[in-house]
PDB file of N, CA and C in Angstrom:
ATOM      1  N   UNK A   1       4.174 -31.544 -25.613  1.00 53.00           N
ATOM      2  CA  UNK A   1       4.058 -30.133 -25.841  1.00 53.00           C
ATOM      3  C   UNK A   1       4.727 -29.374 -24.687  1.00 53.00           C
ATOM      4  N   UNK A   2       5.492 -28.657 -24.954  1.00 58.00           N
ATOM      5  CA  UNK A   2       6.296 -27.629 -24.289  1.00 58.00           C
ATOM      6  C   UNK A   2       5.555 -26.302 -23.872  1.00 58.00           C
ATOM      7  N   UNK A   3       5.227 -26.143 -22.322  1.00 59.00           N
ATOM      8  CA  UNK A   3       4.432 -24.828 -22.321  1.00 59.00           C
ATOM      9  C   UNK A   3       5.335 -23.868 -21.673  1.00 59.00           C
ATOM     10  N   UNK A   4       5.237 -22.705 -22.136  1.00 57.00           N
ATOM     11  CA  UNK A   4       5.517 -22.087 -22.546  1.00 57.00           C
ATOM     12  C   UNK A   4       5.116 -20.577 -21.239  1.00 57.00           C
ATOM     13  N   UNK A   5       5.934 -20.012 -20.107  1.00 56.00           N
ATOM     14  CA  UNK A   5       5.537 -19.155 -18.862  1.00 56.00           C
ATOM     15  C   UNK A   5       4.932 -17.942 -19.849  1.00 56.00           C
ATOM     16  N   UNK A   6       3.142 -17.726 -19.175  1.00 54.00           N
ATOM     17  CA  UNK A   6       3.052 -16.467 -19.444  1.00 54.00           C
ATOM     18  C   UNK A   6       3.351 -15.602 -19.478  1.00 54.00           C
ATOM     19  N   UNK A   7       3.270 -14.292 -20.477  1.00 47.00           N
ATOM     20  CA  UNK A   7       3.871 -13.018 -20.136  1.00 47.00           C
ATOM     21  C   UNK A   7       3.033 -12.215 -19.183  1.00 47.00           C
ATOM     22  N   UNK A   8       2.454 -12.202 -18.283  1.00 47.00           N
ATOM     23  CA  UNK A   8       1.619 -11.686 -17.679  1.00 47.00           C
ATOM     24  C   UNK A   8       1.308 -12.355 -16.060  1.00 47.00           C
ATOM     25  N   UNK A   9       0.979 -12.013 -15.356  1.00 50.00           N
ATOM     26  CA  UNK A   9       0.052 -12.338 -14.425  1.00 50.00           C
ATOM     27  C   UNK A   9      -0.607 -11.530 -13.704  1.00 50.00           C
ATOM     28  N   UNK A  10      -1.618 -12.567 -12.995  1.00 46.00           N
ATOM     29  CA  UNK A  10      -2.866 -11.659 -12.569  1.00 46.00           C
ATOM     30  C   UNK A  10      -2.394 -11.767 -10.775  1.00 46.00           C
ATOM     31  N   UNK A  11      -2.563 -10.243 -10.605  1.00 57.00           N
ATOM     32  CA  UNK A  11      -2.354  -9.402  -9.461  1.00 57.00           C
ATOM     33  C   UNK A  11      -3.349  -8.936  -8.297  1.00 57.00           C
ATOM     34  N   UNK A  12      -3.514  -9.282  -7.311  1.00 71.00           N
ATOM     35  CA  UNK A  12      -4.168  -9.098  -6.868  1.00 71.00           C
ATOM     36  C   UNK A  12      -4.980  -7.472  -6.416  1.00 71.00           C
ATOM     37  N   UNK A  13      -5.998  -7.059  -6.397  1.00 74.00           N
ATOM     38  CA  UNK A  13      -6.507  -5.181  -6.058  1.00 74.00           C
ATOM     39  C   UNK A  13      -5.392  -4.722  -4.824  1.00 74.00           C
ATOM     40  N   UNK A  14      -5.252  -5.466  -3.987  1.00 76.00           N
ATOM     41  CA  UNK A  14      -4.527  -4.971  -3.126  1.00 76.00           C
ATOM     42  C   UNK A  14      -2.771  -4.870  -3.731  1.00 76.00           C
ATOM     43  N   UNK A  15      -2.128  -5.344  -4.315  1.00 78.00           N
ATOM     44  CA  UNK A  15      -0.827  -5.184  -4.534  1.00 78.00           C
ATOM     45  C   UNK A  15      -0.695  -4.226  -5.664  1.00 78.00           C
ATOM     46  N   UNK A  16      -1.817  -3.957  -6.349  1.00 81.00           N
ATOM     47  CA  UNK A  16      -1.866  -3.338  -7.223  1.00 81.00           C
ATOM     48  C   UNK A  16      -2.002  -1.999  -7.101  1.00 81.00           C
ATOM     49  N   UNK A  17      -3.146  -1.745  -6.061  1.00 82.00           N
ATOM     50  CA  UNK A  17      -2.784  -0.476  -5.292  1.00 82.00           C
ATOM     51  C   UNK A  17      -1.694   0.273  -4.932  1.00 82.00           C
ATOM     52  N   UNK A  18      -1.267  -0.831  -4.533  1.00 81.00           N
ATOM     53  CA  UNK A  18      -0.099  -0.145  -3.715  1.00 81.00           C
ATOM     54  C   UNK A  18       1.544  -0.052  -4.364  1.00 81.00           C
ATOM     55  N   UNK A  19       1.406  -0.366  -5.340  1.00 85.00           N
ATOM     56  CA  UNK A  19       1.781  -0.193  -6.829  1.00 85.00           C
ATOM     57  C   UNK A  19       1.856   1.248  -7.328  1.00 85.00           C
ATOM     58  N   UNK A  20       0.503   1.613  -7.289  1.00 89.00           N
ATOM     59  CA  UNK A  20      -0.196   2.872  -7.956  1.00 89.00           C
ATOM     60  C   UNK A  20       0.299   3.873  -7.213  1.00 89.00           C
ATOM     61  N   UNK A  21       0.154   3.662  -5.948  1.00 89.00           N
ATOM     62  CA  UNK A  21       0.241   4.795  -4.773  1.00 89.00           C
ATOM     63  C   UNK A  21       1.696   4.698  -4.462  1.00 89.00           C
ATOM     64  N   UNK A  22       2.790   4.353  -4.763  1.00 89.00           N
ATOM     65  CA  UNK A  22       3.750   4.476  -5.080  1.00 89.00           C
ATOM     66  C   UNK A  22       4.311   4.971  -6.003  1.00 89.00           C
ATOM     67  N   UNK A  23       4.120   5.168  -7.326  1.00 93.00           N
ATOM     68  CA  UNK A  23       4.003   5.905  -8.926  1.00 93.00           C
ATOM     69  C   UNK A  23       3.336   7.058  -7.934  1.00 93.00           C
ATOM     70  N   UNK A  24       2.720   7.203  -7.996  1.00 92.00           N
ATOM     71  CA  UNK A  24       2.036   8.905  -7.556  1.00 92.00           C
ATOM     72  C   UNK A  24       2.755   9.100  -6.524  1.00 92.00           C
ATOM     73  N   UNK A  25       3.290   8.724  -5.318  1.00 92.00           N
ATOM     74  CA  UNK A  25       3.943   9.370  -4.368  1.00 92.00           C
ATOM     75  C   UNK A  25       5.193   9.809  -4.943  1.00 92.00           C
ATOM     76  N   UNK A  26       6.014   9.206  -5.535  1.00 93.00           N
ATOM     77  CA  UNK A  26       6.976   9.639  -6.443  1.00 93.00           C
ATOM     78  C   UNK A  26       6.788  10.544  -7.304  1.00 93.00           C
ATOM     79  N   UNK A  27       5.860  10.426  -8.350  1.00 93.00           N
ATOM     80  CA  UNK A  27       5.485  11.952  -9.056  1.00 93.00           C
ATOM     81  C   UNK A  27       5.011  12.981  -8.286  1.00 93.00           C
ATOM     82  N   UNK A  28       4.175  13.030  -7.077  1.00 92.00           N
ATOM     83  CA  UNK A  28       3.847  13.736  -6.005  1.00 92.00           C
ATOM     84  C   UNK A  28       5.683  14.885  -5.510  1.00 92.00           C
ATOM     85  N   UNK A  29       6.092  13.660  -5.289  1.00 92.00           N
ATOM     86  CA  UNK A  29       7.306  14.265  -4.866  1.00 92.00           C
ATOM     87  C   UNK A  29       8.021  14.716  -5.911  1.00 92.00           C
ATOM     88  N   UNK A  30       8.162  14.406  -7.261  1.00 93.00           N
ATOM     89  CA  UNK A  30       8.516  15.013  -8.485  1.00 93.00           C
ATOM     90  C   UNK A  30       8.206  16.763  -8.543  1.00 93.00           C
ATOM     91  N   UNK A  31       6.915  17.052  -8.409  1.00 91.00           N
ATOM     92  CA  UNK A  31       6.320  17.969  -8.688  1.00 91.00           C
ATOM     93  C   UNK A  31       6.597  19.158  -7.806  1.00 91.00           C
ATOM     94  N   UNK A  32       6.663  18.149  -6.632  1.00 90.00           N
ATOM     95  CA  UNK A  32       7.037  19.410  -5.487  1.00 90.00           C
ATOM     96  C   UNK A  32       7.895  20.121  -5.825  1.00 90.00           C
ATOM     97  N   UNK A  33       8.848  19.516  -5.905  1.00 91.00           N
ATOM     98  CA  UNK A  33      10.340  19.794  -6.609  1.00 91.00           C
ATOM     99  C   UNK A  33      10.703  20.580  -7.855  1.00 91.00           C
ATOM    100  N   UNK A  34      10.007  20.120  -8.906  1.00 91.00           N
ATOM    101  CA  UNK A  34      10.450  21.209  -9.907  1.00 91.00           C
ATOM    102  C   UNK A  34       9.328  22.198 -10.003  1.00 91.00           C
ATOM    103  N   UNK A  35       7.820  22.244  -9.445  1.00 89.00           N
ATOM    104  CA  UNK A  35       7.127  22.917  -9.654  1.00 89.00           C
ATOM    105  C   UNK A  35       6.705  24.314  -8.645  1.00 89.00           C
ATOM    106  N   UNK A  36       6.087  24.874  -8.411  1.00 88.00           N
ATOM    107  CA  UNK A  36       5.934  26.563  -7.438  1.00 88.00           C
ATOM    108  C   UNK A  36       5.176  25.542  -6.555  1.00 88.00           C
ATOM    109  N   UNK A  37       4.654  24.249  -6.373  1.00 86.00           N
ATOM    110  CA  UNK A  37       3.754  23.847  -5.198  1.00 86.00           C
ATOM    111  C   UNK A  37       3.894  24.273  -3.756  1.00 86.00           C
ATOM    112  N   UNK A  38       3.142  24.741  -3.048  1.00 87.00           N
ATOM    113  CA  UNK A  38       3.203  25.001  -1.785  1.00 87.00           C
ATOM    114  C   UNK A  38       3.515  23.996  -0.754  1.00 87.00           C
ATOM    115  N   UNK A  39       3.948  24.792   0.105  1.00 87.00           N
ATOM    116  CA  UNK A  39       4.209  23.052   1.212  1.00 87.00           C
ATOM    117  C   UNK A  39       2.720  22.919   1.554  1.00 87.00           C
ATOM    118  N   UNK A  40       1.808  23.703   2.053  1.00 87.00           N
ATOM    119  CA  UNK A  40       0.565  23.653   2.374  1.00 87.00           C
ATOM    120  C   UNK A  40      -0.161  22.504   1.378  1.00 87.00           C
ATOM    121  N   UNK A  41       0.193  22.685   0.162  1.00 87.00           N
ATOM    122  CA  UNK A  41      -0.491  22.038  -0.472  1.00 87.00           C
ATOM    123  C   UNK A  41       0.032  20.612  -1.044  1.00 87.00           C
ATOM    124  N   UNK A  42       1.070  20.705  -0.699  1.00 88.00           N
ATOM    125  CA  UNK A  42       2.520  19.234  -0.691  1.00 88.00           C
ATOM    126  C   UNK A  42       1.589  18.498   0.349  1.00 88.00           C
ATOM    127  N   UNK A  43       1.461  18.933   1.433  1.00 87.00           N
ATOM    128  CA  UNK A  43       1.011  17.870   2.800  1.00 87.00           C
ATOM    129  C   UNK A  43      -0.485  18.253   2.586  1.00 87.00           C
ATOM    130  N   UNK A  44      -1.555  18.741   2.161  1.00 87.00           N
ATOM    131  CA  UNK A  44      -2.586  18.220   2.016  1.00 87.00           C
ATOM    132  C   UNK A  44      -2.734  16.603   1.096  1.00 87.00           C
ATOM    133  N   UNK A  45      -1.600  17.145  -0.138  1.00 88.00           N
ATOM    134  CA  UNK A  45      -1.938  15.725  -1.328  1.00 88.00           C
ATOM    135  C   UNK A  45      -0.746  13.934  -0.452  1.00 88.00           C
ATOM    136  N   UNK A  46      -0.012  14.963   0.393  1.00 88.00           N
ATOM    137  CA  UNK A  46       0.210  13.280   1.590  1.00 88.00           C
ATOM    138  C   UNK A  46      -0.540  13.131   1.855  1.00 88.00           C
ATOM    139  N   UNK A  47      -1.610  13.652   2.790  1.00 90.00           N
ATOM    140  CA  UNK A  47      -1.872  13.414   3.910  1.00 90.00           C
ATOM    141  C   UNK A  47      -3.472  12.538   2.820  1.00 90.00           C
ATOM    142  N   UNK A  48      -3.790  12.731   1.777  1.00 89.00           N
ATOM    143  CA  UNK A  48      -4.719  11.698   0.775  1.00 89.00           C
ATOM    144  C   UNK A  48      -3.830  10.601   0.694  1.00 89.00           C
ATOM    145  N   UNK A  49      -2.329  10.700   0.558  1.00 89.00           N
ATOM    146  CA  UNK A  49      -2.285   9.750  -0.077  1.00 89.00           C
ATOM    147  C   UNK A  49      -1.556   8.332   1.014  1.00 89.00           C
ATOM    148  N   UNK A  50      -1.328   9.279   2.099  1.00 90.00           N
ATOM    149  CA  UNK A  50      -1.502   8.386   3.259  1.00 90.00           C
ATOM    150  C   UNK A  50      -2.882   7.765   4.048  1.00 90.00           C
ATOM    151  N   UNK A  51      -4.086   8.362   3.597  1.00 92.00           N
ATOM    152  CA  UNK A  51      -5.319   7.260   4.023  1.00 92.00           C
ATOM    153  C   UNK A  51      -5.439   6.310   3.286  1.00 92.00           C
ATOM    154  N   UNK A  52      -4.912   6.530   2.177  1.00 89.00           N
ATOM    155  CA  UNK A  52      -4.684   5.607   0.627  1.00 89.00           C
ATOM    156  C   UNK A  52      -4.188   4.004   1.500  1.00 89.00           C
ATOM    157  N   UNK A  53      -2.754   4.310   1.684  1.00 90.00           N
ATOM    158  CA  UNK A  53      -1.814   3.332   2.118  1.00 90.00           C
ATOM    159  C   UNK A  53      -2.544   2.976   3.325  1.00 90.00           C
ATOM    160  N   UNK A  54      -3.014   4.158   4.404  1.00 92.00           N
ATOM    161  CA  UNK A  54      -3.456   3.383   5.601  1.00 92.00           C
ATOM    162  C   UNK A  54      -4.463   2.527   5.593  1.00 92.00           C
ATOM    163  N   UNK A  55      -5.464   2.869   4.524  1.00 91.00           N
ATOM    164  CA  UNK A  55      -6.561   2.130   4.036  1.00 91.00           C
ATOM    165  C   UNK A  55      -6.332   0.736   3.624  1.00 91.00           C
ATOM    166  N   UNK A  56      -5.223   0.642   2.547  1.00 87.00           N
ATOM    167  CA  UNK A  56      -4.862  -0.598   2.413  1.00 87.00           C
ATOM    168  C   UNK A  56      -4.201  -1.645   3.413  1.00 87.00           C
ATOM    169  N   UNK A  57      -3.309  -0.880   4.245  1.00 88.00           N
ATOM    170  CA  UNK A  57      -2.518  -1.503   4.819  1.00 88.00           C
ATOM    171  C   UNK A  57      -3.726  -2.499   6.494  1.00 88.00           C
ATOM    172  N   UNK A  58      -4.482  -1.299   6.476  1.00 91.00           N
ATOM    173  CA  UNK A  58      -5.903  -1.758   7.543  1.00 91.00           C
ATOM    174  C   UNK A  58      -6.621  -2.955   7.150  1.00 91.00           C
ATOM    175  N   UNK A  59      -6.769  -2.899   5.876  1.00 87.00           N
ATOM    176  CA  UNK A  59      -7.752  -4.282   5.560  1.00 87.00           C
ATOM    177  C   UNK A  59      -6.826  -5.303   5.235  1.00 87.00           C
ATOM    178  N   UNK A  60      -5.633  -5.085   4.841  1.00 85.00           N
ATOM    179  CA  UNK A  60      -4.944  -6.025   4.466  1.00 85.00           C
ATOM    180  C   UNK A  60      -4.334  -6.982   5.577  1.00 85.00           C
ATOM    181  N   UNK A  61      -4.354  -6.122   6.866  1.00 89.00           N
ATOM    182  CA  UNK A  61      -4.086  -6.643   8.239  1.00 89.00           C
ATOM    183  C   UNK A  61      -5.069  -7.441   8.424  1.00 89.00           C
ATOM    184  N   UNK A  62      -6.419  -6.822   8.302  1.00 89.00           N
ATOM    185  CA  UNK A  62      -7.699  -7.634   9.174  1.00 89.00           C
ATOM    186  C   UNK A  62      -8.012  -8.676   8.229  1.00 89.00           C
ATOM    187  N   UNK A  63      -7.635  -9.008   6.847  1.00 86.00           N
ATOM    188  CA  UNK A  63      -7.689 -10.540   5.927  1.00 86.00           C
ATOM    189  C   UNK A  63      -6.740 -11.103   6.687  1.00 86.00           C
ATOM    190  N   UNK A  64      -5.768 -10.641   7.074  1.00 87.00           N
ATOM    191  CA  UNK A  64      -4.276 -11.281   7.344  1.00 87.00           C
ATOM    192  C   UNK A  64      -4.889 -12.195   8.832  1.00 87.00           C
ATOM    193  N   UNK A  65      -5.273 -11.122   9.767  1.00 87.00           N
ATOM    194  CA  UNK A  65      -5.705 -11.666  10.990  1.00 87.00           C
ATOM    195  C   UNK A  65      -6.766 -12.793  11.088  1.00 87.00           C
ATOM    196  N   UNK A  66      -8.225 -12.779  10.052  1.00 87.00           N
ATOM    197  CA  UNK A  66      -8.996 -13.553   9.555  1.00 87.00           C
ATOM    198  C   UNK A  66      -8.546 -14.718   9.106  1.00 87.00           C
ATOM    199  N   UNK A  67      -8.007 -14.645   8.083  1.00 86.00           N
ATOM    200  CA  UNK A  67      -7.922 -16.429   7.436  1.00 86.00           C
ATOM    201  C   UNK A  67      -6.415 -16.628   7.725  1.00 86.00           C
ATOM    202  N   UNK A  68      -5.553 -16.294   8.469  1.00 86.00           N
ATOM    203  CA  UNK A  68      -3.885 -16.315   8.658  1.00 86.00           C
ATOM    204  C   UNK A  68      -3.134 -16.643   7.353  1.00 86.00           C
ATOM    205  N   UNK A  69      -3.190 -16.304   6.557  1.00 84.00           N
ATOM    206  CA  UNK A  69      -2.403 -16.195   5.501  1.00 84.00           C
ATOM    207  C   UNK A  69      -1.743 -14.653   4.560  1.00 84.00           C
ATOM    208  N   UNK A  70      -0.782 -14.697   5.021  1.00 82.00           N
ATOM    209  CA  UNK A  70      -0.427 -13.028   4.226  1.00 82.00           C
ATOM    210  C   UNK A  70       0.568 -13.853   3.237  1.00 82.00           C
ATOM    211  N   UNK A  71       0.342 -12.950   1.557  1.00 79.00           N
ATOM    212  CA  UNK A  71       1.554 -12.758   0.937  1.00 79.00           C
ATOM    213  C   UNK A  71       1.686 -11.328   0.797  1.00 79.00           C
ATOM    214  N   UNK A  72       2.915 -11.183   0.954  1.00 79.00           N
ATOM    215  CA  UNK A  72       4.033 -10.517   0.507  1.00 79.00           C
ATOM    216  C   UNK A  72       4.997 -10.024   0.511  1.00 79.00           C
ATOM    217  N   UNK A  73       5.343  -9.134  -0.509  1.00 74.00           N
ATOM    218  CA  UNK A  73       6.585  -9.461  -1.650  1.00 74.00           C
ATOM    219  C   UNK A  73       6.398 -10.821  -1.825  1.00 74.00           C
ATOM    220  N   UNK A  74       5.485 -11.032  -2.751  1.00 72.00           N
ATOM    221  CA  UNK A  74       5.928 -12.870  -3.292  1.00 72.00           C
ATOM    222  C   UNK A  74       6.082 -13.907  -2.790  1.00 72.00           C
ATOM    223  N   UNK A  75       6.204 -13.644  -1.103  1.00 78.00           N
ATOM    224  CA  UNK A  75       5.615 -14.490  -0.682  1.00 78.00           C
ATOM    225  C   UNK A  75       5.011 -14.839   0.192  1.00 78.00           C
ATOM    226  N   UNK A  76       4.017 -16.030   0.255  1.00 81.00           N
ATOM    227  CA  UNK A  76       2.959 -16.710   0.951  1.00 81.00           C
ATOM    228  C   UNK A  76       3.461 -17.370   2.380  1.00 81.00           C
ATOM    229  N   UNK A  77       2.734 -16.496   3.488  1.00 85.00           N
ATOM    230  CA  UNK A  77       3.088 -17.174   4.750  1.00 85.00           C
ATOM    231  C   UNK A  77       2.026 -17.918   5.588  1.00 85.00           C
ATOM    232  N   UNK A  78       1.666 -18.628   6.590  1.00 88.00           N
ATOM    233  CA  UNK A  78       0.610 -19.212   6.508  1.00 88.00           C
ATOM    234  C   UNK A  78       0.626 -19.163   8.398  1.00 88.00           C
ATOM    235  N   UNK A  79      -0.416 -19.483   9.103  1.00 88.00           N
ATOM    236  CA  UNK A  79      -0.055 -19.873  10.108  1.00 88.00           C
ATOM    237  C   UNK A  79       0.009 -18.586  11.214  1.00 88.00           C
ATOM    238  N   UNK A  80       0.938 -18.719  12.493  1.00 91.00           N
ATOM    239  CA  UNK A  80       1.579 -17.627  13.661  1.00 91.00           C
ATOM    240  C   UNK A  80       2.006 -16.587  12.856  1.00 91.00           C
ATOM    241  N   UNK A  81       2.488 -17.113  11.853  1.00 91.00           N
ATOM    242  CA  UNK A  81       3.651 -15.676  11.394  1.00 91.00           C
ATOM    243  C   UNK A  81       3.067 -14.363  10.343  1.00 91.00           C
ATOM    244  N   UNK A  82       1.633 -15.327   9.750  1.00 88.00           N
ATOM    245  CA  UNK A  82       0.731 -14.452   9.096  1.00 88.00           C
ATOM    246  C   UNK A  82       0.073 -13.780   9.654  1.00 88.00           C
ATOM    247  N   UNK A  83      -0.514 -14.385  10.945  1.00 91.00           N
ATOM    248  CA  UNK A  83      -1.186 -13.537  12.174  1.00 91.00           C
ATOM    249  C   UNK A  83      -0.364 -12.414  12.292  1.00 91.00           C
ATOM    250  N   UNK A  84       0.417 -12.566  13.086  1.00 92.00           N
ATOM    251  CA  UNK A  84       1.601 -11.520  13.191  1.00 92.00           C
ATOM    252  C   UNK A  84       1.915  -9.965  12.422  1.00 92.00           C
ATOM    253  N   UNK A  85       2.386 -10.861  10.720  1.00 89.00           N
ATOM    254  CA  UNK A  85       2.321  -9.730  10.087  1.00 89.00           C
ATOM    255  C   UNK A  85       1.453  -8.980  10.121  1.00 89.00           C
ATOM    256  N   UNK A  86      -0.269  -9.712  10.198  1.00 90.00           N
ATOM    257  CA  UNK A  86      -1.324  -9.204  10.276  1.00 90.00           C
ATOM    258  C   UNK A  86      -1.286  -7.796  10.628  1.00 90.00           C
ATOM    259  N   UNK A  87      -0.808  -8.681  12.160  1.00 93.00           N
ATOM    260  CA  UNK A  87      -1.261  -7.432  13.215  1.00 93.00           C
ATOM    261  C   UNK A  87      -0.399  -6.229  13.363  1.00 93.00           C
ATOM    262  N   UNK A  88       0.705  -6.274  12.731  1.00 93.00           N
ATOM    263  CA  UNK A  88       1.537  -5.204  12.338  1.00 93.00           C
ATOM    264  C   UNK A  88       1.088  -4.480  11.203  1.00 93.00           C
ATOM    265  N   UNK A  89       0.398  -4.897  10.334  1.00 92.00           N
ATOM    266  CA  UNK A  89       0.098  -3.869   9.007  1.00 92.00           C
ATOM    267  C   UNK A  89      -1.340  -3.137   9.624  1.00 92.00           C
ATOM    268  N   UNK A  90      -1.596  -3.964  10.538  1.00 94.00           N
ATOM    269  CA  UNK A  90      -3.237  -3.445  11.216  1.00 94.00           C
ATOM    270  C   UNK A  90      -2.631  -2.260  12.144  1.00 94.00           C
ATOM    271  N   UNK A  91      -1.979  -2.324  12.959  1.00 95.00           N
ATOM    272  CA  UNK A  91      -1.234  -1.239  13.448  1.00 95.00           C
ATOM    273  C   UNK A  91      -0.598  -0.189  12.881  1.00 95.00           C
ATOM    274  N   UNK A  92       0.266  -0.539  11.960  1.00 93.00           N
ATOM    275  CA  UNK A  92       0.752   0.337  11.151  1.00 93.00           C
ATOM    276  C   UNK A  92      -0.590   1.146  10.546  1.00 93.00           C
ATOM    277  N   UNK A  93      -1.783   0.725   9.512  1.00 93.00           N
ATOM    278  CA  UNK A  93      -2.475   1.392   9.039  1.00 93.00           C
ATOM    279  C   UNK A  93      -3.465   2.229   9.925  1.00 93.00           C
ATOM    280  N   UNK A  94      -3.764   1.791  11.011  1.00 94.00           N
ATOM    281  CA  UNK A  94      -4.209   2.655  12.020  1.00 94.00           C
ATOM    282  C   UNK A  94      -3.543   3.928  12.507  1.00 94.00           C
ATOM    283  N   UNK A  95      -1.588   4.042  12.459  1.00 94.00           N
ATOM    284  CA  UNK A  95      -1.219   5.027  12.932  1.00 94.00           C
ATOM    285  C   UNK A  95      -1.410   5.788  11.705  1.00 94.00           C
ATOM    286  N   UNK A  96      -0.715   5.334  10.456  1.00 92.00           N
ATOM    287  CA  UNK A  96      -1.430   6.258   8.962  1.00 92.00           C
ATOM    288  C   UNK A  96      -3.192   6.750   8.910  1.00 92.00           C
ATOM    289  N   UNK A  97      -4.049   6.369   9.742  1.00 93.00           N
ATOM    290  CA  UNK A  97      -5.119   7.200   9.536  1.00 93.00           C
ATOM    291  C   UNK A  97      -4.812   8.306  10.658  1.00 93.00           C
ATOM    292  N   UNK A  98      -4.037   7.765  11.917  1.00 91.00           N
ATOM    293  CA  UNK A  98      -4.148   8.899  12.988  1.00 91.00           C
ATOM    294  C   UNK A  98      -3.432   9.970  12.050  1.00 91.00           C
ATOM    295  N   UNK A  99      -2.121   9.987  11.482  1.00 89.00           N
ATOM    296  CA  UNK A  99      -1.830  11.030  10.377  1.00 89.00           C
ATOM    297  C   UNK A  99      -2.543  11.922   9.700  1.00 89.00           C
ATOM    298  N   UNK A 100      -3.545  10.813   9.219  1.00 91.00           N
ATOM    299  CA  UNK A 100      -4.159  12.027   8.561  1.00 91.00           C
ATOM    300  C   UNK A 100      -5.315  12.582   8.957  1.00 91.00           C
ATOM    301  N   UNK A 101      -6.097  11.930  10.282  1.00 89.00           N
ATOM    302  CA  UNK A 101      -6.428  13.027  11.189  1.00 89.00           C
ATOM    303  C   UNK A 101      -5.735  14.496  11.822  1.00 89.00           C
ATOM    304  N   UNK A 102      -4.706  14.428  11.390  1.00 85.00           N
ATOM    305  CA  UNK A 102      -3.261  14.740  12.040  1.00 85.00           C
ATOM    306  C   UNK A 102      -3.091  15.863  10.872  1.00 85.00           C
ATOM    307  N   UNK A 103      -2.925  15.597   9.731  1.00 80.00           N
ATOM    308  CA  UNK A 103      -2.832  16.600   8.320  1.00 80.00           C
ATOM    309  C   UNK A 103      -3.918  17.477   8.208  1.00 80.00           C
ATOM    310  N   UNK A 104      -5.537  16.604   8.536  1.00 82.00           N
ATOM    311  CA  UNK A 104      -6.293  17.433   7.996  1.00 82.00           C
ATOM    312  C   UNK A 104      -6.627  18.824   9.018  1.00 82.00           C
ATOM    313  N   UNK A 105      -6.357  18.856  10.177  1.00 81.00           N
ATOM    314  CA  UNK A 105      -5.924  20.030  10.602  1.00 81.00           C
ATOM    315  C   UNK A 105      -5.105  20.951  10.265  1.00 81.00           C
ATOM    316  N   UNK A 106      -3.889  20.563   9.030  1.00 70.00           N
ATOM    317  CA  UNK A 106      -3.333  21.777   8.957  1.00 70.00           C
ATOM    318  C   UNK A 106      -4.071  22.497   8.330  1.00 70.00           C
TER     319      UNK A 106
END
């Protein structure tokens, strides 16, 4: 019997997110553009949708740093180099919350 590659696969909450929050940052930025939106109100709906990303990008570091294994883009790294990425997406998502400590003052 010949099997046959699913049409589908299952995705993990985290890639999927960040999926989503990509589609909306793009329509986000759609809207600005053809619609009367304010800048005031352009960088309030970043500055959500950067705790979004920083949110993800924070925990996705501290799994990364925990069990040393990061995928992504597709692929699976294991070891020093997962640490690593770790600790770069852990950094990175930390400066995206200072941001939007940073926004919610305007």
């Amino acid at each position: 019997m010949v099997r046959r590659p699913r049409h589908y696969q299952l995705r993990n909450v985290i890639d999927m997110a960040g999926s989503i929050y990509g589609i909306v940052t793009m329509l986000l930025v759609l809207s600005f553009v053809l619609s009367d939106m304010g800048p005031r109100t352009f960088a309030k709906a970043v500055t959500i949708l950067m705790f979004v990303i920083g949110s993800l990008l924070m925990v996705d570091g501290t799994l990364n740093l925990g069990t040393a294994i990061d995928r992504t883009w597709l692929t699976t790294r294991h070891g020093h180099v997962a640490r690593m990425l770790g600790l770069g997406k852990t950094v990175a998502g930390a400066m995206a919350i200072g941001l939007v400590f940073l926004g919610l003052r305007l």
